[in-house]
mmCIF file of C-alpha atoms in Angstrom:
data_model
loop_
_atom_site.group_PDB
_atom_site.id
_atom_site.type_symbol
_atom_site.label_atom_id
_atom_site.label_comp_id
_atom_site.label_asym_id
_atom_site.label_seq_id
_atom_site.Cartn_x
_atom_site.Cartn_y
_atom_site.Cartn_z
ATOM 1 C CA UNK A 1 -92.817 -72.191 -25.234
ATOM 2 C CA UNK A 2 -90.418 -72.294 -21.860
ATOM 3 C CA UNK A 3 -93.594 -74.019 -19.860
ATOM 4 C CA UNK A 4 -94.592 -76.159 -22.141
ATOM 5 C CA UNK A 5 -91.149 -77.791 -22.648
ATOM 6 C CA UNK A 6 -90.594 -78.025 -18.822
ATOM 7 C CA UNK A 7 -93.848 -79.422 -18.826
ATOM 8 C CA UNK A 8 -93.422 -82.489 -21.122
ATOM 9 C CA UNK A 9 -89.859 -82.485 -19.293
ATOM 10 C CA UNK A 10 -91.927 -83.446 -16.450
ATOM 11 C CA UNK A 11 -94.188 -86.184 -18.175
ATOM 12 C CA UNK A 12 -91.291 -87.576 -19.409
ATOM 13 C CA UNK A 13 -89.464 -88.012 -16.348
ATOM 14 C CA UNK A 14 -92.411 -89.695 -14.004
ATOM 15 C CA UNK A 15 -92.562 -91.800 -17.022
ATOM 16 C CA UNK A 16 -89.471 -93.677 -16.756
ATOM 17 C CA UNK A 17 -89.170 -93.560 -12.765
ATOM 18 C CA UNK A 18 -92.275 -94.975 -13.010
ATOM 19 C CA UNK A 19 -91.308 -97.695 -15.499
ATOM 20 C CA UNK A 20 -87.663 -97.987 -13.489
ATOM 21 C CA UNK A 21 -90.105 -98.722 -10.017
ATOM 22 C CA UNK A 22 -92.212 -101.017 -11.628
ATOM 23 C CA UNK A 23 -88.873 -102.877 -13.053
ATOM 24 C CA UNK A 24 -87.532 -103.091 -9.579
ATOM 25 C CA UNK A 25 -90.680 -104.712 -8.191
ATOM 26 C CA UNK A 26 -91.146 -107.317 -10.830
ATOM 27 C CA UNK A 27 -90.457 -110.673 -10.547
ATOM 28 C CA UNK A 28 -87.230 -112.102 -12.180
ATOM 29 C CA UNK A 29 -87.619 -114.612 -14.607
ATOM 30 C CA UNK A 30 -85.968 -116.857 -16.221
ATOM 31 C CA UNK A 31 -82.542 -116.928 -14.333
ATOM 32 C CA UNK A 32 -80.500 -120.429 -14.743
ATOM 33 C CA UNK A 33 -78.118 -122.303 -13.841
ATOM 34 C CA UNK A 34 -77.332 -121.627 -9.783
ATOM 35 C CA UNK A 35 -74.075 -122.588 -8.484
ATOM 36 C CA UNK A 36 -73.366 -122.207 -4.487
ATOM 37 C CA UNK A 37 -70.314 -120.553 -3.077
ATOM 38 C CA UNK A 38 -68.285 -123.504 -0.906
ATOM 39 C CA UNK A 39 -69.359 -121.904 2.131
ATOM 40 C CA UNK A 40 -72.894 -121.162 1.179
ATOM 41 C CA UNK A 41 -73.118 -117.463 1.546
ATOM 42 C CA UNK A 42 -73.773 -116.366 -2.177
ATOM 43 C CA UNK A 43 -75.088 -117.555 -5.140
ATOM 44 C CA UNK A 44 -73.990 -117.145 -9.022
ATOM 45 C CA UNK A 45 -76.525 -117.562 -11.476
ATOM 46 C CA UNK A 46 -76.875 -116.854 -15.282
ATOM 47 C CA UNK A 47 -79.326 -114.119 -16.186
ATOM 48 C CA UNK A 48 -79.764 -112.143 -19.514
ATOM 49 C CA UNK A 49 -76.379 -113.206 -21.143
ATOM 50 C CA UNK A 50 -75.087 -112.222 -18.236
ATOM 51 C CA UNK A 51 -73.517 -113.613 -14.701
ATOM 52 C CA UNK A 52 -74.864 -112.244 -11.557
ATOM 53 C CA UNK A 53 -74.362 -113.064 -7.473
ATOM 54 C CA UNK A 54 -76.682 -112.742 -4.958
ATOM 55 C CA UNK A 55 -77.035 -113.425 -1.452
ATOM 56 C CA UNK A 56 -77.837 -116.817 -0.766
ATOM 57 C CA UNK A 57 -80.852 -115.517 1.886
ATOM 58 C CA UNK A 58 -81.883 -113.470 -1.299
ATOM 59 C CA UNK A 59 -81.092 -109.720 -1.808
ATOM 60 C CA UNK A 60 -80.194 -107.839 -4.971
ATOM 61 C CA UNK A 61 -78.093 -109.788 -7.195
ATOM 62 C CA UNK A 62 -75.070 -107.513 -8.826
ATOM 63 C CA UNK A 63 -73.891 -107.876 -12.037
ATOM 64 C CA UNK A 64 -70.581 -109.917 -12.270
ATOM 65 C CA UNK A 65 -69.871 -110.021 -16.492
ATOM 66 C CA UNK A 66 -70.952 -107.608 -19.220
ATOM 67 C CA UNK A 67 -69.484 -109.281 -22.351
ATOM 68 C CA UNK A 68 -70.925 -109.463 -25.895
ATOM 69 C CA UNK A 69 -71.568 -113.243 -25.477
ATOM 70 C CA UNK A 70 -73.971 -115.027 -23.497
ATOM 71 C CA UNK A 71 -72.227 -116.553 -19.995
ATOM 72 C CA UNK A 72 -73.357 -119.615 -18.289
ATOM 73 C CA UNK A 73 -72.121 -122.494 -16.689
ATOM 74 C CA UNK A 74 -70.836 -120.445 -13.450
ATOM 75 C CA UNK A 75 -68.949 -122.885 -10.989
ATOM 76 C CA UNK A 76 -67.103 -121.559 -7.671
ATOM 77 C CA UNK A 77 -63.973 -122.720 -6.789
ATOM 78 C CA UNK A 78 -63.702 -124.692 -3.901
ATOM 79 C CA UNK A 79 -61.184 -122.163 -2.198
ATOM 80 C CA UNK A 80 -64.014 -119.471 -2.486
ATOM 81 C CA UNK A 81 -61.597 -117.195 -5.455
ATOM 82 C CA UNK A 82 -62.631 -117.987 -8.398
ATOM 83 C CA UNK A 83 -65.327 -118.770 -11.060
ATOM 84 C CA UNK A 84 -65.146 -120.454 -13.938
ATOM 85 C CA UNK A 85 -67.526 -120.326 -16.468
ATOM 86 C CA UNK A 86 -68.085 -120.374 -20.329
ATOM 87 C CA UNK A 87 -69.131 -117.813 -22.943
ATOM 88 C CA UNK A 88 -70.044 -117.201 -26.244
ATOM 89 C CA UNK A 89 -67.772 -114.348 -26.667
ATOM 90 C CA UNK A 90 -66.011 -115.579 -29.254
ATOM 91 C CA UNK A 91 -68.887 -117.304 -31.531
ATOM 92 C CA UNK A 92 -68.280 -120.950 -29.900
ATOM 93 C CA UNK A 93 -68.136 -121.292 -25.875
ATOM 94 C CA UNK A 94 -65.044 -121.419 -24.089
ATOM 95 C CA UNK A 95 -63.920 -121.387 -20.953
ATOM 96 C CA UNK A 96 -62.701 -117.840 -18.686
ATOM 97 C CA UNK A 97 -61.953 -117.317 -15.413
ATOM 98 C CA UNK A 98 -62.458 -114.306 -13.173
ATOM 99 C CA UNK A 99 -62.125 -113.353 -9.536
ATOM 100 C CA UNK A 100 -65.518 -114.116 -7.122
ATOM 101 C CA UNK A 101 -65.211 -110.586 -6.405
ATOM 102 C CA UNK A 102 -65.285 -109.406 -9.908
ATOM 103 C CA UNK A 103 -62.376 -107.904 -11.993
ATOM 104 C CA UNK A 104 -59.789 -109.114 -15.041
ATOM 105 C CA UNK A 105 -61.660 -112.124 -17.198
ATOM 106 C CA UNK A 106 -59.034 -114.589 -18.667
ATOM 107 C CA UNK A 107 -59.569 -116.472 -21.187
ATOM 108 C CA UNK A 108 -58.264 -120.377 -20.531
ATOM 109 C CA UNK A 109 -59.231 -122.361 -23.955
ATOM 110 C CA UNK A 110 -59.242 -121.253 -27.817
ATOM 111 C CA UNK A 111 -60.729 -124.390 -29.198
ATOM 112 C CA UNK A 112 -63.429 -123.818 -32.279
ATOM 113 C CA UNK A 113 -65.342 -127.027 -30.148
ATOM 114 C CA UNK A 114 -68.038 -126.695 -27.516
ATOM 115 C CA UNK A 115 -66.440 -125.804 -24.182
ATOM 116 C CA UNK A 116 -68.506 -126.450 -20.760
ATOM 117 C CA UNK A 117 -67.281 -125.781 -17.098
ATOM 118 C CA UNK A 118 -68.326 -128.255 -15.261
ATOM 119 C CA UNK A 119 -66.316 -128.568 -11.748
ATOM 120 C CA UNK A 120 -63.364 -128.098 -10.355
ATOM 121 C CA UNK A 121 -60.266 -130.051 -8.393
ATOM 122 C CA UNK A 122 -60.421 -129.899 -5.165
ATOM 123 C CA UNK A 123 -57.028 -127.568 -4.585
ATOM 124 C CA UNK A 124 -58.521 -124.846 -6.569
ATOM 125 C CA UNK A 125 -55.820 -124.821 -9.637
ATOM 126 C CA UNK A 126 -57.530 -127.295 -11.921
ATOM 127 C CA UNK A 127 -60.981 -126.524 -14.145
ATOM 128 C CA UNK A 128 -62.729 -129.273 -15.536
ATOM 129 C CA UNK A 129 -64.973 -129.169 -18.875
ATOM 130 C CA UNK A 130 -66.910 -131.315 -21.165
ATOM 131 C CA UNK A 131 -65.702 -130.362 -24.962
ATOM 132 C CA UNK A 132 -66.635 -132.192 -28.177
ATOM 133 C CA UNK A 133 -63.323 -132.275 -28.942
ATOM 134 C CA UNK A 134 -63.213 -135.802 -29.877
ATOM 135 C CA UNK A 135 -66.360 -138.301 -30.107
ATOM 136 C CA UNK A 136 -69.333 -136.657 -28.779
ATOM 137 C CA UNK A 137 -68.653 -135.745 -25.867
ATOM 138 C CA UNK A 138 -65.525 -135.521 -23.609
ATOM 139 C CA UNK A 139 -63.930 -134.616 -20.101
ATOM 140 C CA UNK A 140 -60.839 -132.174 -20.056
ATOM 141 C CA UNK A 141 -58.961 -130.329 -17.373
ATOM 142 C CA UNK A 142 -57.078 -127.080 -17.550
ATOM 143 C CA UNK A 143 -54.836 -125.262 -14.783
ATOM 144 C CA UNK A 144 -56.544 -122.329 -14.079
ATOM 145 C CA UNK A 145 -52.876 -120.229 -15.384
ATOM 146 C CA UNK A 146 -53.972 -121.750 -18.384
ATOM 147 C CA UNK A 147 -52.047 -123.802 -21.496
ATOM 148 C CA UNK A 148 -53.560 -126.726 -23.739
ATOM 149 C CA UNK A 149 -56.295 -128.319 -22.361
ATOM 150 C CA UNK A 150 -55.454 -132.543 -21.475
ATOM 151 C CA UNK A 151 -57.864 -135.121 -21.886
ATOM 152 C CA UNK A 152 -59.262 -137.316 -18.998
ATOM 153 C CA UNK A 153 -60.330 -140.757 -20.032
ATOM 154 C CA UNK A 154 -58.388 -141.588 -23.351
ATOM 155 C CA UNK A 155 -59.592 -144.539 -25.141
ATOM 156 C CA UNK A 156 -62.387 -145.206 -22.454
ATOM 157 C CA UNK A 157 -65.295 -143.094 -21.719
ATOM 158 C CA UNK A 158 -67.816 -141.749 -24.806
ATOM 159 C CA UNK A 159 -70.344 -139.269 -23.815
ATOM 160 C CA UNK A 160 -68.330 -138.192 -20.783
ATOM 161 C CA UNK A 161 -69.808 -135.181 -18.484
ATOM 162 C CA UNK A 162 -71.297 -133.730 -15.325
ATOM 163 C CA UNK A 163 -68.223 -134.925 -14.054
ATOM 164 C CA UNK A 164 -66.700 -134.238 -10.228
ATOM 165 C CA UNK A 165 -64.014 -135.619 -8.638
ATOM 166 C CA UNK A 166 -63.772 -137.008 -5.268
ATOM 167 C CA UNK A 167 -62.569 -134.983 -2.264
ATOM 168 C CA UNK A 168 -60.160 -137.615 -1.203
ATOM 169 C CA UNK A 169 -59.698 -140.100 -3.841
ATOM 170 C CA UNK A 170 -58.190 -139.744 -6.950
ATOM 171 C CA UNK A 171 -61.682 -140.818 -8.308
ATOM 172 C CA UNK A 172 -64.392 -138.802 -11.072
ATOM 173 C CA UNK A 173 -67.948 -139.349 -10.867
ATOM 174 C CA UNK A 174 -69.754 -138.623 -14.255
ATOM 175 C CA UNK A 175 -72.493 -139.668 -16.723
ATOM 176 C CA UNK A 176 -71.928 -141.155 -19.976
ATOM 177 C CA UNK A 177 -75.119 -141.456 -21.833
ATOM 178 C CA UNK A 178 -76.037 -139.082 -24.490
ATOM 179 C CA UNK A 179 -79.913 -139.066 -23.151
ATOM 180 C CA UNK A 180 -78.417 -137.155 -20.089
ATOM 181 C CA UNK A 181 -76.242 -134.854 -22.030
ATOM 182 C CA UNK A 182 -78.626 -133.434 -24.462
ATOM 183 C CA UNK A 183 -82.568 -133.931 -22.632
ATOM 184 C CA UNK A 184 -80.684 -133.113 -19.112
ATOM 185 C CA UNK A 185 -84.621 -131.676 -18.249
ATOM 186 C CA UNK A 186 -85.864 -135.387 -18.329
ATOM 187 C CA UNK A 187 -84.973 -136.314 -15.106
ATOM 188 C CA UNK A 188 -86.968 -139.723 -14.975
ATOM 189 C CA UNK A 189 -86.505 -141.124 -18.150
ATOM 190 C CA UNK A 190 -86.740 -144.824 -17.735
ATOM 191 C CA UNK A 191 -86.028 -145.670 -21.356
ATOM 192 C CA UNK A 192 -82.987 -147.814 -22.544
ATOM 193 C CA UNK A 193 -80.568 -144.994 -22.542
ATOM 194 C CA UNK A 194 -81.558 -143.955 -18.924
ATOM 195 C CA UNK A 195 -78.405 -141.970 -17.358
ATOM 196 C CA UNK A 196 -76.357 -144.051 -14.578
ATOM 197 C CA UNK A 197 -73.765 -142.852 -12.460
ATOM 198 C CA UNK A 198 -70.356 -144.316 -13.083
ATOM 199 C CA UNK A 199 -67.083 -143.630 -11.589
ATOM 200 C CA UNK A 200 -63.450 -144.140 -12.402
ATOM 201 C CA UNK A 201 -60.022 -144.705 -11.243
#
């Protein structure tokens, strides 16, 4: 009886080991929303609902999050110290913050709207995100210390997304077409809602 059990355990162990080795050699599919570090040394991306970090030249990826929600839209601060990202951990997307090397995750927004991280201010102290709190979509900012988010373009622009701030001037670049927000995969769309790059000072 002991010999049968030992043989069964050996077969089971061999099966598990072969599956693990096959999984390591398999191509990783469906990685999304990559963002590169300011110094170009590593990439953070979404895979299987978590954030992962891998050297830019390739290699072993390290998982950064293990939350219950889907983590996406990661964006690394200009000083290379922080990762802002969105997660639907509590039902809708909120903005979260964590150190690049891993560690405590801090929740920055607590609204029932869909808050999606877009970029950073160049001082690495403010996160910009899009949200459907007003109109269809608007741009907001929130300090990394937390607090109440502020809307960037009151009474001016609707559907603002893909927002970036100029590194030297107090000027923002963005898209404003609902087409580019709802259908980002249509890169060469030439219809009446063709998205333009706009700027606002």
